[in-house]
XYZ file of C-alpha atoms in Angstrom:
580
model
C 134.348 77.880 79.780
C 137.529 79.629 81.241
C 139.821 80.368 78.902
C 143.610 79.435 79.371
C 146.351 77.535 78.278
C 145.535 74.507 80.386
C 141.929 74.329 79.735
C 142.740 74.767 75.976
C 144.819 71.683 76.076
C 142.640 69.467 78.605
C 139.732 69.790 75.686
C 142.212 69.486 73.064
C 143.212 65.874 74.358
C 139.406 65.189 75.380
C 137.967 65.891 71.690
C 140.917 63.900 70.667
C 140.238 61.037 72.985
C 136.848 61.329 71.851
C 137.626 61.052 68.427
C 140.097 57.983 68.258
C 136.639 55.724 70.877
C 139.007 56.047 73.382
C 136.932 57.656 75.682
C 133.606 56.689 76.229
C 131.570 58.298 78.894
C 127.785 57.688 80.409
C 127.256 60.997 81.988
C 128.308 64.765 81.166
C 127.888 67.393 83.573
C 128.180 71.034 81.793
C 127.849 74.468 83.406
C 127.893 77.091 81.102
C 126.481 80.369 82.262
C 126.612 82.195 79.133
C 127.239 81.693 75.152
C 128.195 84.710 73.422
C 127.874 85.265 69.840
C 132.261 85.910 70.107
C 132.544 83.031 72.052
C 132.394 81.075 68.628
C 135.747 82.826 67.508
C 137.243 83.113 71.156
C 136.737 79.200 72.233
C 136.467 77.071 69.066
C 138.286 73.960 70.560
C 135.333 73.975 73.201
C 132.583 74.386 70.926
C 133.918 71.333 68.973
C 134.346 69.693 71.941
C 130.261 70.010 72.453
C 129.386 69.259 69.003
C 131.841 66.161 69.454
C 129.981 65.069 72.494
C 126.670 65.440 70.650
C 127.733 63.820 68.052
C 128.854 60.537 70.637
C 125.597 61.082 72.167
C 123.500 60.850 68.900
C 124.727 57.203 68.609
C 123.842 56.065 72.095
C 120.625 55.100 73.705
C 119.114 56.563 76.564
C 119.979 54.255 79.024
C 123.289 54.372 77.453
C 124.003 58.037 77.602
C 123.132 61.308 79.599
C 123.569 65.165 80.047
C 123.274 66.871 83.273
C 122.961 70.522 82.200
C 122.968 74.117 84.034
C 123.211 77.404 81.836
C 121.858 80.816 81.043
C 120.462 80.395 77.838
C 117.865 78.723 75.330
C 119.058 79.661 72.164
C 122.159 77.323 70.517
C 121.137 74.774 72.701
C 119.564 72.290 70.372
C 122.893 73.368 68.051
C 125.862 72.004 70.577
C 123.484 69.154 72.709
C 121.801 66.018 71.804
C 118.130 67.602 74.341
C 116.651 63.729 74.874
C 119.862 62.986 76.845
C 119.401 65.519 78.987
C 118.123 64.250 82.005
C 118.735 67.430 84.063
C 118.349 70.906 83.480
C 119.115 73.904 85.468
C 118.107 77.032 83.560
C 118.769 80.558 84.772
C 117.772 83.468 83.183
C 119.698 86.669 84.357
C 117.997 89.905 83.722
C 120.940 91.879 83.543
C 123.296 90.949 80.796
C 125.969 92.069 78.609
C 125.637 93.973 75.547
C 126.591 90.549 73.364
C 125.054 88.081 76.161
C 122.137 86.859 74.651
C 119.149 84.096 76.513
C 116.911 84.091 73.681
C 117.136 83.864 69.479
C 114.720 86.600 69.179
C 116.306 90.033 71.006
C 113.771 92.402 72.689
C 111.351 91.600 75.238
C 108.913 89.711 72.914
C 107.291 86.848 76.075
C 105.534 85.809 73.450
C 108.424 84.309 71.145
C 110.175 83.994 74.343
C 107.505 81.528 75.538
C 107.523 79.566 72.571
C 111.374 79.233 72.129
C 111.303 77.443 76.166
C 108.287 75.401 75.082
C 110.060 73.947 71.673
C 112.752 73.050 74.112
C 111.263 71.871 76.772
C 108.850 69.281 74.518
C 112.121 67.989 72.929
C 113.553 66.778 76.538
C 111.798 63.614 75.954
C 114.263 62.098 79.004
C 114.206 65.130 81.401
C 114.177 64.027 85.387
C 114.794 67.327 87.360
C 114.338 70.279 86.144
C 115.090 73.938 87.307
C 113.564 77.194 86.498
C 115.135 80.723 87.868
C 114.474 83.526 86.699
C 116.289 85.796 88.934
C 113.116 87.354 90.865
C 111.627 87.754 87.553
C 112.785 91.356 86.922
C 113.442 90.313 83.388
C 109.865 91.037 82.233
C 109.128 93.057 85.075
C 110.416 95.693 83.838
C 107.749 98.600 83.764
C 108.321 99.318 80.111
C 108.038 95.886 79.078
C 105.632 94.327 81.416
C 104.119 90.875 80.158
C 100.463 90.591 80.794
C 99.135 86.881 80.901
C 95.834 87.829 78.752
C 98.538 88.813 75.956
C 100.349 85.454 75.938
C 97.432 83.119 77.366
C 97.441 80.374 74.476
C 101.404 80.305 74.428
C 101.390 79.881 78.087
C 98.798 76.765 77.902
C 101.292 75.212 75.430
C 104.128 75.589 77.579
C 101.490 73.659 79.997
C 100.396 71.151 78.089
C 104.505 70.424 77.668
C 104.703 70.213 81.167
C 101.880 68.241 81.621
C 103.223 65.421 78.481
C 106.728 65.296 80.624
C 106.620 61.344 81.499
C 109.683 61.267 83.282
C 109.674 64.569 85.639
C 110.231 63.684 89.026
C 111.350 67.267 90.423
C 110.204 70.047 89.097
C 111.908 73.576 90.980
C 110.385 76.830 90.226
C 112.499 79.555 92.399
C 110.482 82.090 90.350
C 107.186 82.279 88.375
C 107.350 81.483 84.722
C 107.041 84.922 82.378
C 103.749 85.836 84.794
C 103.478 85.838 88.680
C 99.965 84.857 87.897
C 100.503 81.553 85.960
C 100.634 78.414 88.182
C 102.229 75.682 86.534
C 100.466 72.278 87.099
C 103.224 69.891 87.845
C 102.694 66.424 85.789
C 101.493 63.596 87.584
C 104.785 61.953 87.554
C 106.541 64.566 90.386
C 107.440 63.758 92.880
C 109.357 66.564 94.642
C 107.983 70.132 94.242
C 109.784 73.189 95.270
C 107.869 76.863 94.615
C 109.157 80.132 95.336
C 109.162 84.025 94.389
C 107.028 86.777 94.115
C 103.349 85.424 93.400
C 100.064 86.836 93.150
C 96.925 85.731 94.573
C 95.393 84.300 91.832
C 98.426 82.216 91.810
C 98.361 80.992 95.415
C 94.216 80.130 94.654
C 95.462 78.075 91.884
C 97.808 76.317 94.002
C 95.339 75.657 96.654
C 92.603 74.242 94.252
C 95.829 71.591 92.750
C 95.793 68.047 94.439
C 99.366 67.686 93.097
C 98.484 64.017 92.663
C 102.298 62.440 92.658
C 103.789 65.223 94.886
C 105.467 63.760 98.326
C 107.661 66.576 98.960
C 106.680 70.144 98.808
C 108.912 72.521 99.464
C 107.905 76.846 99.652
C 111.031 78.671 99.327
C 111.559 82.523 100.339
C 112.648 84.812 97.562
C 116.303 85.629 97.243
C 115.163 89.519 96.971
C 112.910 91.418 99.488
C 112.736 94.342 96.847
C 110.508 91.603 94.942
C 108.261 91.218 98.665
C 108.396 95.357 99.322
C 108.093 96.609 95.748
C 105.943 94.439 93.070
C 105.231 95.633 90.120
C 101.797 94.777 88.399
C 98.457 94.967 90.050
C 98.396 96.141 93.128
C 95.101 94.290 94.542
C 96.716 90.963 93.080
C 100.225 92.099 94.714
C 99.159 93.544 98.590
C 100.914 91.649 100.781
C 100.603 87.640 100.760
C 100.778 86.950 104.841
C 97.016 88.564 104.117
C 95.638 86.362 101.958
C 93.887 83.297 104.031
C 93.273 80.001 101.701
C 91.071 78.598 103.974
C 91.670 74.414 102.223
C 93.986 73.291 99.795
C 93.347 70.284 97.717
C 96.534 68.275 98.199
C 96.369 65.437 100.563
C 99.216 62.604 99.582
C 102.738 64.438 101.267
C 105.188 63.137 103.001
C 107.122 65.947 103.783
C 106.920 69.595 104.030
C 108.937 72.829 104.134
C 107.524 76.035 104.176
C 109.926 78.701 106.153
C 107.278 81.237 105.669
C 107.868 82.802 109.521
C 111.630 83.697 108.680
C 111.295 86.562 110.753
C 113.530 88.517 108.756
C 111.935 87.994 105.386
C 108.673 89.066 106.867
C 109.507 92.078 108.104
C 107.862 93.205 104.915
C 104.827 92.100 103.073
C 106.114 88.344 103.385
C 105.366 86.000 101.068
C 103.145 83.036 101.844
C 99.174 82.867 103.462
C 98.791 83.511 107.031
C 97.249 80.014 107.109
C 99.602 77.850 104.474
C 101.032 75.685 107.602
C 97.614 74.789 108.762
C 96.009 73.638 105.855
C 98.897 71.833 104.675
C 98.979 70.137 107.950
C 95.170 69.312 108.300
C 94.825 67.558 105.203
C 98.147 65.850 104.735
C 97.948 63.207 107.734
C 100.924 61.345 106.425
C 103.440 64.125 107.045
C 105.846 63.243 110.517
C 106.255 64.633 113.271
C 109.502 66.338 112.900
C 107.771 68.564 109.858
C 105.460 69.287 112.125
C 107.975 69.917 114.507
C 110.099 72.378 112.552
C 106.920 74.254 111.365
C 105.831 74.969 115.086
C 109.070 76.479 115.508
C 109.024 78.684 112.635
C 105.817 79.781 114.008
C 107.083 80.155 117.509
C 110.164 81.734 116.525
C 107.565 84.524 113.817
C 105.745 84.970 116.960
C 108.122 85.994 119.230
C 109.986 87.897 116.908
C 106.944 89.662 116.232
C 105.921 90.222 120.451
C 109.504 91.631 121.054
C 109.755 93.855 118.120
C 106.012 95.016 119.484
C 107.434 95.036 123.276
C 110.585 97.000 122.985
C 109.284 99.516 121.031
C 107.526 100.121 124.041
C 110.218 100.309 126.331
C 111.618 102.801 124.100
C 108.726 104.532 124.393
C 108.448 104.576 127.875
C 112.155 105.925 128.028
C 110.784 109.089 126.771
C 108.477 109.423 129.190
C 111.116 108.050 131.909
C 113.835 110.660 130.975
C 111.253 113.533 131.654
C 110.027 111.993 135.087
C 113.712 111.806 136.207
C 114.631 114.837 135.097
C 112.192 115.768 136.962
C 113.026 113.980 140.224
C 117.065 114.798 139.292
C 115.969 118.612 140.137
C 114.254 117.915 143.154
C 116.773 116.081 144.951
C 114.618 112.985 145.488
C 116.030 109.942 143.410
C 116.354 106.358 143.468
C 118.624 105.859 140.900
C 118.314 101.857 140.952
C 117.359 99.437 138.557
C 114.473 97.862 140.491
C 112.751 101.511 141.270
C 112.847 102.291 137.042
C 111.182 98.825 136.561
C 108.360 99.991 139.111
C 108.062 103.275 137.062
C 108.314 101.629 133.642
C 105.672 98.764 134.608
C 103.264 101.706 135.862
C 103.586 103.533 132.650
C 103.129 100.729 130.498
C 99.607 99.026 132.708
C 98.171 102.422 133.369
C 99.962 105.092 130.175
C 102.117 108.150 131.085
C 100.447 111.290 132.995
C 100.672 113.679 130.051
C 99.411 112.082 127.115
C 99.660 108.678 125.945
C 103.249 106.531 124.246
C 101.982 107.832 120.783
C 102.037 111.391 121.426
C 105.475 110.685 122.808
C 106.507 109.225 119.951
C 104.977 111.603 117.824
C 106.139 114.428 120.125
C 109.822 113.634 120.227
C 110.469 113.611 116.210
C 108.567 117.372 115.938
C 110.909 118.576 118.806
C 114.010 116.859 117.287
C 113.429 118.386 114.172
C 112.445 121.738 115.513
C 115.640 121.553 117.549
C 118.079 120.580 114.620
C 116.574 123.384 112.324
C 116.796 126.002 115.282
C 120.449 124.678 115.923
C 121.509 125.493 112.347
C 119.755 129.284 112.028
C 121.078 130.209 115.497
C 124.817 128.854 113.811
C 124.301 130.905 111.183
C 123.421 134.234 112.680
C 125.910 133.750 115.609
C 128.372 133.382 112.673
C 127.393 136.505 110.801
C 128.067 138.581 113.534
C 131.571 136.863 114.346
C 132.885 137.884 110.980
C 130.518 140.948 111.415
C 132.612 142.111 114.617
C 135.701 140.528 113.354
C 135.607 143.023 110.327
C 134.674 145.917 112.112
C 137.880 144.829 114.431
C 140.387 144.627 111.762
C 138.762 148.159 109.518
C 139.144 149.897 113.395
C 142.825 148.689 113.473
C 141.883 147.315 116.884
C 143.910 145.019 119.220
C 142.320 141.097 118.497
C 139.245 140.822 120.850
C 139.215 137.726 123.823
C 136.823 135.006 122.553
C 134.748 135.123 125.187
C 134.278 138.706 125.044
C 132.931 138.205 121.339
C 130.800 135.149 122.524
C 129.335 137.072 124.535
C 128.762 140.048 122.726
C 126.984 137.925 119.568
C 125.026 136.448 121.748
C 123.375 139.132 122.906
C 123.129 140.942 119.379
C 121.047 137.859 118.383
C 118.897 138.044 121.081
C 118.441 141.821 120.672
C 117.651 140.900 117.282
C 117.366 137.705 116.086
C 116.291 137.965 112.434
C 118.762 140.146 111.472
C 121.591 138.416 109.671
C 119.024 135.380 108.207
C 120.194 134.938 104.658
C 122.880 135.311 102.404
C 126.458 133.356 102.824
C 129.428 133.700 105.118
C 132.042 135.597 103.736
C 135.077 133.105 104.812
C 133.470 130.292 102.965
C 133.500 128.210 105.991
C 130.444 126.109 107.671
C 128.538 128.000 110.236
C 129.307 125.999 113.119
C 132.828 125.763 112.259
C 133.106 129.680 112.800
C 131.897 129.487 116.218
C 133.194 126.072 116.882
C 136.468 128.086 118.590
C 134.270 130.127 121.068
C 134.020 127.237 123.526
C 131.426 129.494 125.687
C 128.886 130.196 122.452
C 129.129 126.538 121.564
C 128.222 125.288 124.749
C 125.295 128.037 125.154
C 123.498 126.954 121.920
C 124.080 122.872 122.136
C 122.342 123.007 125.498
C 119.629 126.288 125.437
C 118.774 123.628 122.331
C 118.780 120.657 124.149
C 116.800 121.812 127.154
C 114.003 123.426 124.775
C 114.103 120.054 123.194
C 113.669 118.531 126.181
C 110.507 121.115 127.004
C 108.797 120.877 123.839
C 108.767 116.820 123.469
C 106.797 116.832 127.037
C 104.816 120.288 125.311
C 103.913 118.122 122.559
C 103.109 114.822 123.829
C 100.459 116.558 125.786
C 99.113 117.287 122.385
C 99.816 121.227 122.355
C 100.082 121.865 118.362
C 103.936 122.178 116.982
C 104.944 125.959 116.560
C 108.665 125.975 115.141
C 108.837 130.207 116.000
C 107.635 129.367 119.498
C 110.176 126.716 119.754
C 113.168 129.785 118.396
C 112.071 132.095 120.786
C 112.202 129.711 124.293
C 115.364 128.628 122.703
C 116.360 132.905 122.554
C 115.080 133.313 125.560
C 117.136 130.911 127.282
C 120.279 131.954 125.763
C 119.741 135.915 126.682
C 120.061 134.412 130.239
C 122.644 131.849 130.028
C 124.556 130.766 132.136
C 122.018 130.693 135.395
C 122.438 128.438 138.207
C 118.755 127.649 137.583
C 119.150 126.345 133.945
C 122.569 125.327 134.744
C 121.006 122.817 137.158
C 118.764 122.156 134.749
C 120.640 120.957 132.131
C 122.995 118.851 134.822
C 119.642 116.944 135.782
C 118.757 116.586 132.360
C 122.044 114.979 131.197
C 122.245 112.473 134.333
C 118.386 111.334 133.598
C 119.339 110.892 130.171
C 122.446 108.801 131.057
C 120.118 106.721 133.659
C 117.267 106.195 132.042
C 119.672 104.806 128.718
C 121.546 102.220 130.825
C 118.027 100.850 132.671
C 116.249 101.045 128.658
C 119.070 99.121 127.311
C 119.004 96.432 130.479
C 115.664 95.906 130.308
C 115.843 95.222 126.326
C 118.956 93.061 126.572
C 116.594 91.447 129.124
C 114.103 90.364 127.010
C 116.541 89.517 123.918
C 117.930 87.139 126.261
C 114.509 85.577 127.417
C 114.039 85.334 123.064
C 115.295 81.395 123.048
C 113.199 80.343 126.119
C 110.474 81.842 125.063
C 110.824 80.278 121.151
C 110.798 76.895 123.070
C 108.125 77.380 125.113
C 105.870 78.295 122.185
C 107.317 75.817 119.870
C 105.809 73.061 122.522
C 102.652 74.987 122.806
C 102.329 75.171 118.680
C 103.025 71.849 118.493
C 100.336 70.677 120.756
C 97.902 72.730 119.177
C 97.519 75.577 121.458
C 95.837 78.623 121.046
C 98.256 81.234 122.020
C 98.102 85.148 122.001
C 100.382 87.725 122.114
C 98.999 89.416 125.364
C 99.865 85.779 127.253
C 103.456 86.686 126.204
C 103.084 90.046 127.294
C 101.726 89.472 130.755
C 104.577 87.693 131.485
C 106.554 90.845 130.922
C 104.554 93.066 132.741
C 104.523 90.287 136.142
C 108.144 90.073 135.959
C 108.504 93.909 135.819
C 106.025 94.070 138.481
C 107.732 92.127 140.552
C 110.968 93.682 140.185
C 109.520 95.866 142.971
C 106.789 94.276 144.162
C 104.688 96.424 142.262
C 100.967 95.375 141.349
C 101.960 91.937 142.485
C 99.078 91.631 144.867
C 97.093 93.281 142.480
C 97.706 90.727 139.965
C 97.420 87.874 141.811
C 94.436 88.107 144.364
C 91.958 89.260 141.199
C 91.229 86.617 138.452
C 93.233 86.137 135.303
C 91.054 88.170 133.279
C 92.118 91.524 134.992
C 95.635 90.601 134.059
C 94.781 89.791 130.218
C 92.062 93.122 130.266
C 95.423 95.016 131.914
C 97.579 93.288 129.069
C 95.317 94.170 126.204
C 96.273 97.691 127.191
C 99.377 97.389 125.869
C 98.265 96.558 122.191
């Protein structure tokens, strides 16, 4: 329903042509999105144009005569179509509309009326073939101040059943969303024969759809929602809404498919709460014997593909992980002298730390350790900014009161510094009198800059080892090693220090990112090496994946190789096991 000057006269000669029995069609296909009350002013040469084609329609026959239909309303429609000529129906309800955009004839969130108005509808489609239901991930009456609850509507929503169930000509039947309640299953008539389901659903719903034997249904199709705000965030009861991949249905009732479709390991979509049973696949599969073998094909490699997806997410994390602990160890070895800087001798180190865990503390209290010295280091990094900056413009005014010829940089550098380490709270609050950021004060003084960013980064360095051998966070501790390096900078000692620390940290970064570009690249071999053991049936774990990992690190250097392969496999799984 565009509106312009060509359109206008298209429908103008259509209605005409329509008028005069020149034209005489079997099928209409209409789209309209939305009718607006103004719409009746704005486009009246298209509104007659409907009420002409209803009126042709009234005097054909079914067989004679039908309406394929897609829109974004109920209300009007029984006004501008003939509803047993439509044969298909597509009906979207947006949730977010404009202020003279209407879906329904009664206004406000009423489900109740709402149900009823779908229902009259829906039992005058006498014809109807394929029909369509979305309802945009529902958020229409999910809205918190209008929630619908299914024990308030429960005898309108058994009519709207009971006009499903009367539909004698339904062969598909799509529901990308739930109808009004993510509790109400729908019972498809016994006439469908293609079934597509989708959106957020409780489990009350999925029980329902396991106890259905969907008598007619051939093709069943799960789809993903279009929204992972409906997977992460539901809104309702939280016991019916944890996450779905939890719920196990144990049977399901249908047995007749053909065909099935259930991308419920989309890796990506699953990365939250997901939104089908752990064990959909397998019941589907057990009792529908009819179904080929390239469904079951495709559904072993949507498992293979969740399962790998799932091992490497796992498995890189702890690489990254290990990095930590790397970048201390050849720091370490960086200040010694001693190093064996290639790829092959981090692999030995990494595949050590990984079978047998770090010397200090475990991965965890890495992890954990890091993100309390990384915060302790940018808060430090900001006060000791600010202070150093107070007593720039502190000097700086005493300079220009005193008349005095403009001080060298580094002579101020290096007298703040040491009037912050003589007293380091003074200076602590208030604002800078220029206005300007902190660090953009002392940005100029090359030599303070450099003494903060790495007295910083080396306590940063000392606290995340500090910490991940489980010594309790302290953030004054961490201000005062941080002082206490700076009232001695620049040493040889810390200034080899900080060299060893920057070319560990530049090492270990390249080998991390190998080894993980590594196993990215190993993803597709590994997808079709499970996708042939899925689709035989095996039992598979995630530690069989991992041991692979761990013997081709191993090997790298011929590290643990012997180990591995004189003792019996269940060292290597007890070794894997480890890693989970």
């Amino acid at each position: 329903m565009f509106y312009n000057t060509v359109h206008v006269e298209f429908r103008k000669q259509l209605e005409r042509l329509l008028d005069i029995g020149q034209l005489a069609p079997t099928t209409v296909i209409a789209d309209i999105s939305v009718l607006n009350d103004e719409g009746r002013d704005c486009y009246p040469d298209t509104l007659r144009l409907l009420q002409g084609l209803k009126k042709y329609s009234e005097t054909k026959s079914p067989g004679e005569f039908s309406v394929q239909l897609r829109t974004g309303f109920i209300r009007l429609l029984p006004e501008y179509f003939d509803l047993p000529k439509i044969t298909k129906y597509e009906l979207v309800v947006a949730y977010k509309l404009g202020p003279n955009e209407k879906i329904w004839s009664v206004d406000g969130p009423s489900a109740k009326e709402h149900i009823k108005e779908l229902t009259n509808v829906l039992a005058q489609l006498v014809n109807l073939q394929w029909f369509s239901w979305d309802s945009h991930t529902g958020k229409y009456y999910n809205d918190r101040r209008t929630r619908f609850k299914l024990s308030e509507g429960r005898q309108e929503l058994e009519k709207l059943q009971t006009t499903f169930t009367n539909m004698r000509h339904l062969k598909t039947l799509i529901c990308k969303n739930h109808f009004f309640d993510p509790s109400f299953f729908v019972v498809p008539p016994p006439t469908v024969k293609v079934l597509e389901l989708g959106g957020l659903l409780s489990f009350s719903w999925w029980r329902k759809f396991a106890a259905c034997p969907l008598t007619s249904v051939e093709l069943l199709e799960i789809r993903k929602p279009e929204s992972r705000h409906e997977i992460e965030d539901p809104i309702g009861d939280r016991d019916e809404f944890k996450p779905i991949n939890e719920l196990v249905l144990g049977d399901v009732a249908v047995t007749g498919l053909r065909d099935f479709n259930a991308k419920q390991h989309d890796y990506w979509s699953r990365r939250g709460n997901g939104y089908c049973p752990i064990d959909l696949n397998e019941c589907i599969l057990r009792r529908n014997k009819k179904i080929g073998p390239n469904t079951f094909k495709a559904i072993a490699t949507s498992r293979a593909i969740d399962f790998i997806y799932q091992w490497e997410r796992s498995f890189v994390r702890k690489i990254k992980a290990c990095s930590l602990v790397l970048r201390d160890i050849y720091t370490r070895k960086f200040n010694k002298r001693d190093i064996d800087e290639s790829l092959p001798a981090f692999k030995k180190i990494c595949a050590k730390i990984i079978i047998e865990g770090p010397k200090i503390g475990s991965l965890e209290t890495w992890e954990v350790g890091i993100k309390h010295a990384w915060k302790f280091a940018i808060d430090c990094q900001d006060t000791i900014h600010y202070r150093l900056a107070w007593y720039m413009e502190t000097i700086q005014k005493d300079q220009n009161s005193a008349n005095r010829d403009e001080l060298d940089d580094e002579m101020v550098s290096r007298e703040c510094l040491q009037m912050l380490v003589r007293n380091p709270e003074f200076g602590n609050s208030g604002t800078l009198g220029t206005g300007r950021e902190p660090s953009e004060t002392i940005q100029h003084c090359g030599r303070m800059w450099e003494a903060v960013h790495r007295c910083v980064g080396m306590a940063r360095h000392e606290y995340t080892r500090r910490f991940a051998n489980y010594e309790p966070p302290n953030e004054k501790k961490f201000m005062r090693t941080c002082l206490k390096m700076l009232s001695r900078w620049p040493n040889l000692k810390d200034a080899r220090k900080w060299e060893a620390k920057t070319r560990a940290g530049g090492l270990v970064f390249g080998h991390t990112n190998t080894l993980i570009q590594d196993v990215q690249l190993s993803r597709s071999a590994l997808i079709n090496e499970y996708t042939e053991k899925f689709f035989k049936g095996e039992e598979v774990e995630m530690e069989s994946v991992t041991n692979q990992w761990v013997r081709r690190l191993a090997e790298a250097f011929n590290y643990l190789l012997p180990r591995i392969a004189l003792q019996d496999s269940t060292i290597v799984l007890l070794v894997a096991r480890r890693l989970y």
